[in-house]
């Protein structure tokens, strides 16, 4: 094997992802509405427009778009925790009835932005919810939530040895 071939195969592909959480809480009075918002994502027209995965339907002999999440179970999700688990997120019910999203259970990039847009109006904005993301190809970004809206904000890691002027002690 030539050295160039080895390097080509060792490059990260940008599929694997890590999230770091900063207080994503849905108040108790918003839990039902957040669940309804997730259910609405499964309307065929919405999935056809927003889904990034596809599957072949042998009955209709058509390729259908869908999400990179578990399908909607018959009768819908029983609760918000189950709905979030279908999208590979863990959540915990709090003593006051609110629900806090605590972890990403997957390891690959999916349709999280679609889910975050649906949940944004229901998150407790006073807690300044943020999700920091890093892919295995070193791409970084944040998901921010403000005024009921979701934004994906690209980032860049800066090191002091490359830009020492940004790390001067008199700037702190």
Short mmCIF file of C-alpha atoms in Angstrom, two decimals:
data_model
loop_
_atom_site.label_atom_id
_atom_site.label_comp_id
_atom_site.label_asym_id
_atom_site.label_seq_id
_atom_site.Cartn_x
_atom_site.Cartn_y
_atom_site.Cartn_z
CA UNK A 1 0.00 0.00 0.00
CA UNK A 2 1.33 3.43 -0.90
CA UNK A 3 1.61 6.11 1.77
CA UNK A 4 -0.94 8.38 0.01
CA UNK A 5 -3.53 5.60 0.06
CA UNK A 6 -2.98 5.04 3.77
CA UNK A 7 -3.43 8.73 4.57
CA UNK A 8 -6.55 8.92 2.44
CA UNK A 9 -8.20 6.11 4.40
CA UNK A 10 -7.15 7.48 7.79
CA UNK A 11 -8.84 10.86 7.32
CA UNK A 12 -11.91 11.34 9.51
CA UNK A 13 -15.14 11.33 7.56
CA UNK A 14 -17.19 13.75 9.64
CA UNK A 15 -19.87 11.23 10.58
CA UNK A 16 -19.27 10.77 14.29
CA UNK A 17 -20.35 13.54 16.61
CA UNK A 18 -20.09 14.54 20.26
CA UNK A 19 -22.50 16.92 21.96
CA UNK A 20 -21.96 18.88 25.17
CA UNK A 21 -25.14 20.05 26.89
CA UNK A 22 -25.95 23.27 28.66
CA UNK A 23 -29.38 23.04 30.32
CA UNK A 24 -32.04 22.08 27.80
CA UNK A 25 -35.19 22.10 29.91
CA UNK A 26 -38.81 21.99 28.78
CA UNK A 27 -41.11 23.41 31.48
CA UNK A 28 -43.90 21.11 32.69
CA UNK A 29 -46.60 23.24 31.06
CA UNK A 30 -44.84 22.88 27.67
CA UNK A 31 -44.20 19.11 27.67
CA UNK A 32 -47.46 18.20 25.88
CA UNK A 33 -46.94 20.89 23.25
CA UNK A 34 -43.35 19.72 22.65
CA UNK A 35 -44.59 16.15 22.15
CA UNK A 36 -47.21 17.40 19.67
CA UNK A 37 -44.49 19.29 17.79
CA UNK A 38 -42.46 16.08 17.43
CA UNK A 39 -45.55 14.19 16.24
CA UNK A 40 -46.13 16.88 13.60
CA UNK A 41 -42.66 16.19 12.18
CA UNK A 42 -43.92 12.76 11.08
CA UNK A 43 -46.57 14.11 8.69
CA UNK A 44 -45.70 12.70 5.24
CA UNK A 45 -45.41 16.14 3.62
CA UNK A 46 -43.08 17.38 6.39
CA UNK A 47 -40.92 14.25 6.20
CA UNK A 48 -40.71 14.53 2.41
CA UNK A 49 -39.47 18.10 2.75
CA UNK A 50 -37.19 17.84 5.79
CA UNK A 51 -35.95 14.25 6.00
CA UNK A 52 -32.42 13.48 4.84
CA UNK A 53 -32.59 9.69 4.81
CA UNK A 54 -34.49 7.61 2.30
CA UNK A 55 -36.00 4.17 2.02
CA UNK A 56 -37.53 2.22 -0.81
CA UNK A 57 -41.23 1.37 -0.41
CA UNK A 58 -41.88 -1.88 -2.32
CA UNK A 59 -45.66 -1.32 -2.29
CA UNK A 60 -45.55 2.02 -4.08
CA UNK A 61 -42.20 1.29 -5.76
CA UNK A 62 -41.04 4.74 -4.75
CA UNK A 63 -38.17 6.05 -2.67
CA UNK A 64 -39.49 7.95 0.32
CA UNK A 65 -37.64 10.52 2.41
CA UNK A 66 -37.57 10.06 6.14
CA UNK A 67 -35.61 11.09 9.19
CA UNK A 68 -32.51 9.47 10.60
CA UNK A 69 -34.55 8.60 13.66
CA UNK A 70 -36.86 5.78 14.68
CA UNK A 71 -40.17 5.76 12.86
CA UNK A 72 -43.36 6.92 14.53
CA UNK A 73 -44.82 3.91 16.37
CA UNK A 74 -48.45 2.95 15.72
CA UNK A 75 -50.57 5.33 17.76
CA UNK A 76 -47.68 7.77 18.21
CA UNK A 77 -45.18 8.22 21.01
CA UNK A 78 -46.55 7.63 24.50
CA UNK A 79 -44.59 10.48 26.06
CA UNK A 80 -41.88 13.04 25.34
CA UNK A 81 -39.11 10.86 26.77
CA UNK A 82 -39.99 8.07 24.30
CA UNK A 83 -40.14 10.57 21.43
CA UNK A 84 -36.70 11.94 22.28
CA UNK A 85 -35.27 8.42 22.57
CA UNK A 86 -36.47 7.76 19.00
CA UNK A 87 -34.18 10.63 17.97
CA UNK A 88 -31.33 9.19 20.12
CA UNK A 89 -31.64 11.65 23.02
CA UNK A 90 -31.97 10.86 26.71
CA UNK A 91 -34.19 12.97 28.93
CA UNK A 92 -35.10 12.99 32.61
CA UNK A 93 -38.34 14.02 34.23
CA UNK A 94 -37.69 16.61 36.95
CA UNK A 95 -39.53 16.81 40.29
CA UNK A 96 -41.47 19.87 39.10
CA UNK A 97 -42.76 18.02 35.99
CA UNK A 98 -40.32 19.67 33.61
CA UNK A 99 -38.18 17.55 31.36
CA UNK A 100 -34.45 18.00 30.86
CA UNK A 101 -32.66 16.66 27.77
CA UNK A 102 -29.46 15.19 29.15
CA UNK A 103 -27.52 13.27 26.51
CA UNK A 104 -27.14 12.22 22.91
CA UNK A 105 -27.31 8.43 22.76
CA UNK A 106 -26.08 8.10 19.20
CA UNK A 107 -22.71 8.74 17.67
CA UNK A 108 -23.49 9.79 14.11
CA UNK A 109 -24.90 12.96 12.61
CA UNK A 110 -28.60 12.78 11.82
CA UNK A 111 -31.53 15.14 11.54
CA UNK A 112 -31.06 16.75 14.94
CA UNK A 113 -31.52 20.26 13.55
CA UNK A 114 -35.07 19.35 12.51
CA UNK A 115 -35.82 18.17 16.03
CA UNK A 116 -34.18 21.21 17.62
CA UNK A 117 -36.25 23.57 15.46
CA UNK A 118 -39.41 21.78 16.59
CA UNK A 119 -38.43 21.95 20.27
CA UNK A 120 -37.03 25.51 20.31
CA UNK A 121 -40.33 27.27 21.17
CA UNK A 122 -40.76 25.04 24.22
CA UNK A 123 -37.30 25.29 25.83
CA UNK A 124 -36.82 27.42 28.93
CA UNK A 125 -34.89 30.33 27.37
CA UNK A 126 -34.06 31.82 30.79
CA UNK A 127 -31.55 28.97 31.24
CA UNK A 128 -29.70 29.96 28.04
CA UNK A 129 -29.82 26.50 26.44
CA UNK A 130 -26.86 25.67 24.20
CA UNK A 131 -25.52 22.48 22.66
CA UNK A 132 -21.90 22.44 21.58
CA UNK A 133 -21.04 19.98 18.82
CA UNK A 134 -17.82 18.51 17.49
CA UNK A 135 -17.44 16.04 14.63
CA UNK A 136 -14.60 13.62 14.13
CA UNK A 137 -13.34 15.81 11.25
CA UNK A 138 -12.87 18.63 13.84
CA UNK A 139 -15.81 20.69 12.57
CA UNK A 140 -17.36 22.53 15.53
CA UNK A 141 -20.60 24.42 15.98
CA UNK A 142 -23.27 25.33 18.51
CA UNK A 143 -26.98 24.89 18.53
CA UNK A 144 -28.40 27.97 20.26
CA UNK A 145 -31.98 28.64 21.33
CA UNK A 146 -33.31 32.15 21.80
CA UNK A 147 -36.80 33.66 21.51
CA UNK A 148 -38.27 30.30 20.51
CA UNK A 149 -35.88 29.85 17.60
CA UNK A 150 -33.02 27.46 16.89
CA UNK A 151 -29.77 28.51 15.22
CA UNK A 152 -26.79 26.43 14.15
CA UNK A 153 -23.73 28.62 14.66
CA UNK A 154 -20.43 27.49 13.10
CA UNK A 155 -17.34 27.70 15.28
CA UNK A 156 -13.60 27.54 15.05
CA UNK A 157 -11.01 26.33 17.54
CA UNK A 158 -8.18 28.82 17.99
CA UNK A 159 -4.91 27.89 19.70
CA UNK A 160 -2.67 30.32 21.57
CA UNK A 161 0.49 29.32 19.72
CA UNK A 162 -1.12 30.27 16.39
CA UNK A 163 -2.73 33.53 17.60
CA UNK A 164 -0.88 34.67 20.75
CA UNK A 165 -2.36 38.16 20.46
CA UNK A 166 -5.78 36.73 21.36
CA UNK A 167 -4.46 35.26 24.60
CA UNK A 168 -2.65 38.23 26.11
CA UNK A 169 -3.01 38.47 29.90
CA UNK A 170 -4.02 42.14 29.73
CA UNK A 171 -7.13 41.18 27.72
CA UNK A 172 -8.52 38.99 30.48
#
